[in-house]
Short mmCIF file of C-alpha atoms in Angstrom, two decimals:
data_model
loop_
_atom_site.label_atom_id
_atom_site.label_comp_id
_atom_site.label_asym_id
_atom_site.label_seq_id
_atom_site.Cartn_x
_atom_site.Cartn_y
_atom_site.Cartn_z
CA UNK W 1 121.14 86.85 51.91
CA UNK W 2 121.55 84.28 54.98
CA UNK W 3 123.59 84.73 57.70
CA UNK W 4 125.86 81.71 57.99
CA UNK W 5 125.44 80.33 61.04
CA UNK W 6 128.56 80.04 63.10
CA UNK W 7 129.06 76.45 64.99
CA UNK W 8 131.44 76.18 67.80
CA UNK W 9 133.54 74.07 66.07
CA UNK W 10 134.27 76.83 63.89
CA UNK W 11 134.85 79.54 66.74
CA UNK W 12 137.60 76.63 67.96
CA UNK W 13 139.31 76.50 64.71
CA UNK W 14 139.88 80.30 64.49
CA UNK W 15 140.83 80.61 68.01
CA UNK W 16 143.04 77.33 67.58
CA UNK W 17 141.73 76.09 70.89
CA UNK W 18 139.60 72.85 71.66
CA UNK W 19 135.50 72.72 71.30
CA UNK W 20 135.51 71.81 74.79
CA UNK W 21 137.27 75.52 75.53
CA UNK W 22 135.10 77.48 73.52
CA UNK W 23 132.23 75.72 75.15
CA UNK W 24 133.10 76.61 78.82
CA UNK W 25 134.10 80.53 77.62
CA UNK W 26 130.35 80.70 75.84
CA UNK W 27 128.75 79.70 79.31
CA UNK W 28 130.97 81.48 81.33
CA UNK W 29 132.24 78.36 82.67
CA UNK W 30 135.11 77.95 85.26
CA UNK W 31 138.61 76.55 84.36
CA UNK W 32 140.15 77.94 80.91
CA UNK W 33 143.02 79.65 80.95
CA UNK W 34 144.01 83.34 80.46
CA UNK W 35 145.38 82.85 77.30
CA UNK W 36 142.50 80.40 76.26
CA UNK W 37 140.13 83.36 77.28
CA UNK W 38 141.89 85.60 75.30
CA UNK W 39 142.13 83.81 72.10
CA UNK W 40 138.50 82.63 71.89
CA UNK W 41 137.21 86.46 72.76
CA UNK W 42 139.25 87.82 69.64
CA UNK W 43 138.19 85.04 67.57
CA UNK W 44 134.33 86.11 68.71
CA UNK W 45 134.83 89.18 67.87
CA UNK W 46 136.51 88.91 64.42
CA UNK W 47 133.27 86.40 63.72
CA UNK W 48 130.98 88.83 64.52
CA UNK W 49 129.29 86.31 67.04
CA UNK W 50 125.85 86.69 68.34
CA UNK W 51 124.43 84.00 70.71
CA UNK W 52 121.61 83.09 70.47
CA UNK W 53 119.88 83.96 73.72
CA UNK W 54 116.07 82.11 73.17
CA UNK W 55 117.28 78.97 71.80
CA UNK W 56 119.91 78.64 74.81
CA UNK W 57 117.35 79.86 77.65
CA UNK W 58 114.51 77.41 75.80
CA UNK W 59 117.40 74.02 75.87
CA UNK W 60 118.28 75.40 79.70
CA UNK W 61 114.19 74.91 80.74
CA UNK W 62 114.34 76.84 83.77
CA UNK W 63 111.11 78.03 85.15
CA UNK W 64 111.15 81.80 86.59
CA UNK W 65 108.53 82.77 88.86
CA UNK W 66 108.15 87.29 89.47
CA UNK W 67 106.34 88.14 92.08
CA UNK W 68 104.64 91.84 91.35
CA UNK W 69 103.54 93.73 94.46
CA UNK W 70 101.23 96.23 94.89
CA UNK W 71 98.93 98.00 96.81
CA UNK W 72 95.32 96.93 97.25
CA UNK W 73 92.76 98.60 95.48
CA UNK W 74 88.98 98.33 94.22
CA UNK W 75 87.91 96.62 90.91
CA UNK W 76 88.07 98.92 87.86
CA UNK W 77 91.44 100.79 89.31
CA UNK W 78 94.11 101.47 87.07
CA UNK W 79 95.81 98.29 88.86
CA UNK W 80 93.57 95.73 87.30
CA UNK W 81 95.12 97.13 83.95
CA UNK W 82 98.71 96.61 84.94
CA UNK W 83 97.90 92.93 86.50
CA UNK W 84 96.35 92.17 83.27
CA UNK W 85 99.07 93.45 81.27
CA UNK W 86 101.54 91.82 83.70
CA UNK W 87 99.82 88.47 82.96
CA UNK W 88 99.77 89.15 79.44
CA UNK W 89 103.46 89.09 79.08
CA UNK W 90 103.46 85.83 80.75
CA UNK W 91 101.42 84.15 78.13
CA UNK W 92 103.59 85.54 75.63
CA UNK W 93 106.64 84.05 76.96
CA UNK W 94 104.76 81.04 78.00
CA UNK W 95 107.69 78.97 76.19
CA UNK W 96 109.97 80.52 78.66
CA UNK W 97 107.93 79.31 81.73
CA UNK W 98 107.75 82.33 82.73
CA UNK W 99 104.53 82.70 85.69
CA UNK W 100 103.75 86.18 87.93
CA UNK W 101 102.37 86.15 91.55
CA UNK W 102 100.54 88.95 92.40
CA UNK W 103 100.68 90.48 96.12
CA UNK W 104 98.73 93.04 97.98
CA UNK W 105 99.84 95.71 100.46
CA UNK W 106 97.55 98.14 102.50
CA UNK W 107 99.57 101.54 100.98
CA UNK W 108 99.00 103.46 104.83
CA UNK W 109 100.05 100.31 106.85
CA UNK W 110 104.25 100.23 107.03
CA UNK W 111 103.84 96.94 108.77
CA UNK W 112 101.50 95.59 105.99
CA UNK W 113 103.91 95.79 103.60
CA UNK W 114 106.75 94.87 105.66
CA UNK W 115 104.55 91.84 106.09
CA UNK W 116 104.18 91.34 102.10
CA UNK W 117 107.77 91.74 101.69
CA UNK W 118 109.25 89.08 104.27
CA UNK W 119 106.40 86.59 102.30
CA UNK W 120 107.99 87.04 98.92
CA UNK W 121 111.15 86.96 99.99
CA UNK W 122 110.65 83.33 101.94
CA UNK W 123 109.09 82.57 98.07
CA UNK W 124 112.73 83.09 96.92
CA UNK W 125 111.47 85.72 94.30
CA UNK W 126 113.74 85.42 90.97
CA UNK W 127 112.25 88.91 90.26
CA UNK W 128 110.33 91.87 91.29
CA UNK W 129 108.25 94.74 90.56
CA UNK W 130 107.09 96.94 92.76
CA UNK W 131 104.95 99.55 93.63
CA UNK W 132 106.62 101.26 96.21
CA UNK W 133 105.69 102.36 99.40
CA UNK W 134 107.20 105.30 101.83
CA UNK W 135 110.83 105.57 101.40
CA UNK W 136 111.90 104.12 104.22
CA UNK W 137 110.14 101.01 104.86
CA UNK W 138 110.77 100.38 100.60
CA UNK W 139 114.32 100.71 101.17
CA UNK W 140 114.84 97.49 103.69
CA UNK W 141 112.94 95.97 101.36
CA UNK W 142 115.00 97.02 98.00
CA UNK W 143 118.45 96.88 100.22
CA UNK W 144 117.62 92.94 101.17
CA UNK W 145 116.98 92.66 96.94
CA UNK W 146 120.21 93.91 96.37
CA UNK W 147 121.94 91.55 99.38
CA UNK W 148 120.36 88.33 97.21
CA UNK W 149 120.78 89.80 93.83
CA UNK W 150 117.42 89.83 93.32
CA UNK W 151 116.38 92.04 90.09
CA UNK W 152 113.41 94.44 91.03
CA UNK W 153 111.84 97.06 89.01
CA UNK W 154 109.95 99.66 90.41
CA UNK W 155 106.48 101.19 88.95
CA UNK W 156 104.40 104.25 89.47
CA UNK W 157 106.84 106.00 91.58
CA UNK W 158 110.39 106.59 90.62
CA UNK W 159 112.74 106.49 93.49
CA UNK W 160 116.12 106.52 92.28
CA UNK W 161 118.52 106.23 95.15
CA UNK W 162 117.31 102.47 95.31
CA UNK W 163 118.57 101.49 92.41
CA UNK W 164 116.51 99.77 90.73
CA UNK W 165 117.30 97.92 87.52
CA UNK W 166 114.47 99.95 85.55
CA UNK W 167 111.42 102.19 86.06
CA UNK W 168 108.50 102.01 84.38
CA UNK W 169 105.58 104.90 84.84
CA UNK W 170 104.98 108.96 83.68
CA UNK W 171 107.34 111.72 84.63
CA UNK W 172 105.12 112.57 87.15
CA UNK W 173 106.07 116.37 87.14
CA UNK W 174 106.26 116.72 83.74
CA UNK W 175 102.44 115.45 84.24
CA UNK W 176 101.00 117.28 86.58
CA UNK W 177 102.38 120.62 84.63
CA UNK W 178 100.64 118.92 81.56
CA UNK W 179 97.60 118.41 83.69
CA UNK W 180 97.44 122.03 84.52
CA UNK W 181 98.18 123.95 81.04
CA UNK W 182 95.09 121.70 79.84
CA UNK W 183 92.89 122.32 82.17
CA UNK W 184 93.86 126.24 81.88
CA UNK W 185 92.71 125.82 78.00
CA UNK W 186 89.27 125.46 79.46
CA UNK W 187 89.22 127.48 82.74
CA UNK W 188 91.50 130.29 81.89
CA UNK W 189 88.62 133.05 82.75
CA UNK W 190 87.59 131.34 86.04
CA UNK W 191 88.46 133.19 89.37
CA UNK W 192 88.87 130.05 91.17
CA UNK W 193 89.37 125.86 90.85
CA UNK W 194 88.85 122.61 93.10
CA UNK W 195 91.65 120.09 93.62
CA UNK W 196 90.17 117.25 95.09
CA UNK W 197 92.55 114.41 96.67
CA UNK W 198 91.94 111.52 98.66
CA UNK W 199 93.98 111.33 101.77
CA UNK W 200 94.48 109.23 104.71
CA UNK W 201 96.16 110.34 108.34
CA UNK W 202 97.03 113.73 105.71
CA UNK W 203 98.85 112.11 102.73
CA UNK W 204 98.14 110.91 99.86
CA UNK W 205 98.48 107.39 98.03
CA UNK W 206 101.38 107.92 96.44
CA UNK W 207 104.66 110.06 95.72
CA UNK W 208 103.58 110.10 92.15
CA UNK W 209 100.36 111.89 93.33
CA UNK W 210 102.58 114.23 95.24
CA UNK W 211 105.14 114.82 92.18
CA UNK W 212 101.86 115.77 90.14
CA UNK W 213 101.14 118.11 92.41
CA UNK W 214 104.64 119.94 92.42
CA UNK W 215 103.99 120.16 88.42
CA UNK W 216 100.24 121.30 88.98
CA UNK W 217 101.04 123.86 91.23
CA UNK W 218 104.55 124.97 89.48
CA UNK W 219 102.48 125.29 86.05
CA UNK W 220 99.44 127.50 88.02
CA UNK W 221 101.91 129.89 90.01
CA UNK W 222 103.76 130.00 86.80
CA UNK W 223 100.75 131.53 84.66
CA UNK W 224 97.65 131.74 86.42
CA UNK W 225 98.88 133.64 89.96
CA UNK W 226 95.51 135.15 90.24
CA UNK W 227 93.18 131.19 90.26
CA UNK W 228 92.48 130.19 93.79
CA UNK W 229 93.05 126.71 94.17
CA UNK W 230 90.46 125.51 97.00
CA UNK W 231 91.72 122.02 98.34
CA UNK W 232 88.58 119.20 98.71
CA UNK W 233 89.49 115.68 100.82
CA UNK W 234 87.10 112.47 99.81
CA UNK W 235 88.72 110.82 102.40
CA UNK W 236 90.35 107.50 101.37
CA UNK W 237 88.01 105.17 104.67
CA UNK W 238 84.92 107.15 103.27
CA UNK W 239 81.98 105.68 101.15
CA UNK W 240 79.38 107.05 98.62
CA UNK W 241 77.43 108.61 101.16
CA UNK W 242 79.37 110.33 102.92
CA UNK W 243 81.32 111.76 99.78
CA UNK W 244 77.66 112.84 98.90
CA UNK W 245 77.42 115.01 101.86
CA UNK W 246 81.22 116.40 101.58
CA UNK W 247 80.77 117.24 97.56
CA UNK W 248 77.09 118.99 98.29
CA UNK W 249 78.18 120.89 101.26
CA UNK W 250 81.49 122.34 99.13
CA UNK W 251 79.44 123.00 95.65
CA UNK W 252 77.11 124.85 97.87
CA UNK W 253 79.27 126.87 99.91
CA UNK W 254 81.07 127.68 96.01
CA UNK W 255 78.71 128.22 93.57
CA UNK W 256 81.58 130.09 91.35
CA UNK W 257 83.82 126.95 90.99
CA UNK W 258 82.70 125.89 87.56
CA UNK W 259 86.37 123.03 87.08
CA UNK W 260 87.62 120.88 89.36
CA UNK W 261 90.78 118.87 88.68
CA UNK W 262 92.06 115.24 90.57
CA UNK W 263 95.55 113.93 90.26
CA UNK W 264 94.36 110.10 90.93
CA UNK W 265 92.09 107.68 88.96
CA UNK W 266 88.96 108.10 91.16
CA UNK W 267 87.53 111.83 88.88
CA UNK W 268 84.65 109.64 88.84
CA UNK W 269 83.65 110.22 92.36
CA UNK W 270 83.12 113.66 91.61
CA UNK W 271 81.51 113.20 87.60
CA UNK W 272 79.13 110.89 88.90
CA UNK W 273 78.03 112.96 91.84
CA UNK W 274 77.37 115.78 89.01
CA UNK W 275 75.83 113.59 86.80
CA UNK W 276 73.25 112.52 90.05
CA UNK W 277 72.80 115.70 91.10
CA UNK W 278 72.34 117.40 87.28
CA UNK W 279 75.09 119.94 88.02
CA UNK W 280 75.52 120.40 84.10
CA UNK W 281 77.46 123.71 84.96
CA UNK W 282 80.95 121.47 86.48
CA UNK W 283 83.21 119.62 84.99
CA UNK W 284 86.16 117.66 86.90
CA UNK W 285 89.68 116.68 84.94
CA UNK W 286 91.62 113.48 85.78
CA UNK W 287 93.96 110.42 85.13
CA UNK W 288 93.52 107.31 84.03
CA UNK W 289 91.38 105.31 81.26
CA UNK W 290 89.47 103.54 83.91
CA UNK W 291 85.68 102.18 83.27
CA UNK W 292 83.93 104.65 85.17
CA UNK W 293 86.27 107.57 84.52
CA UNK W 294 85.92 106.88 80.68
CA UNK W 295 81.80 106.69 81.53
CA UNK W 296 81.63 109.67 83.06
CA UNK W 297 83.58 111.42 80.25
CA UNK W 298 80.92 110.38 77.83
CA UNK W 299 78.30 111.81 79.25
CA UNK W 300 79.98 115.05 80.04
CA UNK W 301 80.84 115.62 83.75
CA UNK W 302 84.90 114.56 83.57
CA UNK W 303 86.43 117.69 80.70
CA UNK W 304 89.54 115.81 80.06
CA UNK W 305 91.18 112.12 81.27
CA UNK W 306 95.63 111.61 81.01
CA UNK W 307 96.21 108.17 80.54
CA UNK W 308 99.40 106.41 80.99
CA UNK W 309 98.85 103.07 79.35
CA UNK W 310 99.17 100.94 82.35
CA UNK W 311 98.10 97.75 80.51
CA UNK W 312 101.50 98.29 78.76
CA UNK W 313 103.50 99.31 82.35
CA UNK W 314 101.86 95.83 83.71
CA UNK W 315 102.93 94.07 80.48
CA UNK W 316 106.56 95.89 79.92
CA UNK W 317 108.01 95.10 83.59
CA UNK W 318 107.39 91.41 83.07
CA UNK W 319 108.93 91.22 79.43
CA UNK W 320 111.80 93.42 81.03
CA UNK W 321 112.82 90.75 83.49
CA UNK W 322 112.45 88.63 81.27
CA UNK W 323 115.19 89.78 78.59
CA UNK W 324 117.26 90.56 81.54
CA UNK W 325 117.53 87.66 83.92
CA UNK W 326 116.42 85.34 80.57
CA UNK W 327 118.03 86.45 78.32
CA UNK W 328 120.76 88.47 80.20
CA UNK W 329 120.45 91.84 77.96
CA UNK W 330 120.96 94.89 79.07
CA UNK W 331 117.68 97.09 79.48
CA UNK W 332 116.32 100.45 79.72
CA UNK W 333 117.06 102.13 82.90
CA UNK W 334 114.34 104.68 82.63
CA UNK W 335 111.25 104.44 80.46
CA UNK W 336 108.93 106.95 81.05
CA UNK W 337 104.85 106.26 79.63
CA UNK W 338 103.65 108.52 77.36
CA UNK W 339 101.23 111.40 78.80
CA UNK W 340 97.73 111.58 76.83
CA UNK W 341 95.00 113.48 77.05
CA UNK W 342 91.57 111.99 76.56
CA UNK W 343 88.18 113.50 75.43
CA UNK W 344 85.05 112.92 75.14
CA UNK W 345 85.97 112.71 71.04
CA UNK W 346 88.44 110.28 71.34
CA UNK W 347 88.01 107.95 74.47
CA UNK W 348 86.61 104.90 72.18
CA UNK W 349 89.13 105.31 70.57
CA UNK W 350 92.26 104.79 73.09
CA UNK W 351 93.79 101.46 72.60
CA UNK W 352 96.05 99.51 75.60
CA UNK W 353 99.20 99.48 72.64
#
C-alpha cells in the first residue's frame, strides 16, 4: 500500500498553527515562536514525517563544486582508480550539479602542499577529500576547514585527531598483518624474505604504508621469529635503470631469498624485473589491482595482489558529501574497504563494485 503523502497544509492543521509557520520550521527558518516550534515538532512527529531531501535539494538548484586533493603520481597508480571513481559519482548525481576538481601535491614537499591548500581554499571549496600529508602541515590545513565549516573527508590514511567528517580506506594494520599470514602460507619454510619500499629523504609515501608495516612486522615477530626480513629501497627519484642495477646487485648477493613482499602498488617493479631477467625461482606479493601489477600476476612473478577497491573509495567520498552537505544526512564516520587477496586464478575476475 501507498504512503499518503503528507502536505504542509496538513502538518498546520494538526499543529493548529499557520502554513506560513510550518513552512519556516521545515527550512529552519528564523522568526517562529517557542511555542510555534514546539507544536509543529510534536505534530511531525505524531505524522511520522519524512522530508523529502532530493526533491527539496533538486527545487533549491544549487551547484556544489568538491575539490579532491591528492598527491601526484604516474599513470596506472591506484589514484587514477579513485579519480575515476570520484568522477563517477559526479555523473551519477549529475541532477544535483554536483562537479569535482582534482589537485596535485608533491607528497615529500610540505610547501607543495601548503601551496595546493591556500589554492583551494581561495576556490571557496564547499567540500573536500583528502589525501593527507605529514601531520603537521595536514593539520593547518584541516584546522582552517573546520574555521569555515568546510566538510572534508580524508582517504588512504586515517588520522583521527583531525576530525574529519568520515574516512574512507583499509585498516591499514589489520592489512599489513593480513599481508603477512598470506604470504607465510607460501614462504613458511624459507630462512629469509625481501621487503622492498620506496623511500625518499628515509620515509615512505604514506602513514598507511607505515601502519602496514606495524601489522607486517607484528604478524612475522608474532609467528615466524626465526624469517630474516632483509630491507630493499627502489628509491622513489630513481628510474628503470637504475632499479635494474639495485634489484641485480641484491638477488645476487641473496640467492636464498626465494619471496619478496611490497606494501605499495609498484610489486611490479620487482615482477617485471623477474620476468626480464627469467628469475622463475622469485615471486614478490603486493597491493593494489593496478594494470601492471595485475600483468605481472598473470604471468607468474607477483604470488598474491590485496586490493582495496579504490574505484569505490574515489566514488564513495563524493556520494558521501553529497548526502551530507546535499542532503544533510548523517554519514558513516568510519568505513573501512574491504581487504582481498588476488591470484593469479581470480584477477579477471575482480570487479571495481
Amino acid at each position: 500500500m501507498a504512503l499518503k503523502k503528507i502536505r504542509i497544509k496538513d502538518i498546520a492543521e494538526r499543529a493548529g498553527v499557520s502554513v506560513g509557520t510550518v513552512d519556516r520550521v521545515l527550512h529552519k527558518r528564523p522568526n517562529v515562536s517557542q511555542p510555534a516550534l514546539k507544536k509543529v515538532r510534536e505534530a511531525l512527529k505524531e505524522m511520522n514525517y519524512q522530508p523529502n531531501m532530493y526533491a527539496s535539494a533538486l527545487a533549491y538548484n544549487k551547484s556544489y563544486t568538491f575539490y579532491l586533493i591528492i598527491p601526484k603520481h604516474d599513470s596506472e597508480a591506484y589514484w587514477e582508480e579513485i579519480e575515476e571513481g570520484a568522477m563517477k559519482a559526479c555523473e551519477a548525481r549529475r541532477d544535483f550539479h554536483i562537479e569535482a576538481e582534482i589537485m596535485y601535491y608533491d607528497r615529500f614537499d610540505d610547501q607543495d602542499f601548503i601551496s595546493t591548500y591556500e589554492t583551494c581554499l581561495d576556490k571557496k571549496p564547499d567540500g573536500i577529500i583528502l589525501v593527507p600529508s605529514r601531520l603537521e602541515v595536514t593539520r593547518q590545513f584541516t584546522d582552517l576547514l573546520h574555521e569555515r565549516s568546510v566538510p572534508f573527508i580524508m582517504l588512504d590514511s586515517y588520522l583521527p585527531d583531525l576530525r574529519p567528517l568520515s574516512f574512507f580506506g583499509q585498516d591499514s594494520f589489520q592489512s599489513g598483518y593480513f599481508a603477512a599470514k598470506m604470504l607465510m602460507l607460501i614462504a613458511g619454510s624459507e630462512k629469509e624474505i625481501m621487503l622492498m619500499k620506496q623511500m625518499k629523504d628515509g620515509r615512505v609515501m604514506s602513514k598507511q604504508q607505515e601502519n602496514r608495516e606495524v601489522g607486517f612486522r607484528h604478524y612475522m615477530r608474532d609467528h615466524f621469529p626465526e624469517i630474516k626480513i632483509t630491507e630493499l629501497n627502489l628509491p622513489l627519484d630513481g628510474d628503470k635503470a637504475s632499479w635494474d642495477l639495485i634489484l641485480e646487485k641484491f638477488f645476487t648477493a641473496h640467492p636464498g631469498i626465494h619471496h619478496c613482499v611490497t606494501l605499495n602498488s609498484k610489486a611490479h617493479l620487482v615482477g617485471d624485473f623477474l620476468l626480464r631477467t627469467n628469475r622463475r625461482d622469485i615471486q614478490i606479493m603486493g597491493y593494489d589491482m593496478v594494470g601492471k601489477n595485475a600483468a605481472c600476476l598473470r604471468e607468474g612473478s607477483i604470488s598474491f595482489l590485496i586490493a582495496q577497491h579504490a574505484y569505490m573509495q574515489g566514488f564513495s567520498c563524493v556520494d558521501t558529501l553529497f548526502q551530507a552537505i546535499v542532503l544533510k544526512k548523517k554519514v558513516r564516520a568510519v568505513n573501512y574497504m574491504p581487504i582481498e587477496l588476488l591470484c593469479k586464478e581470480n584477477v579477471d575476475f575482480y570487479t571495481r563494485t
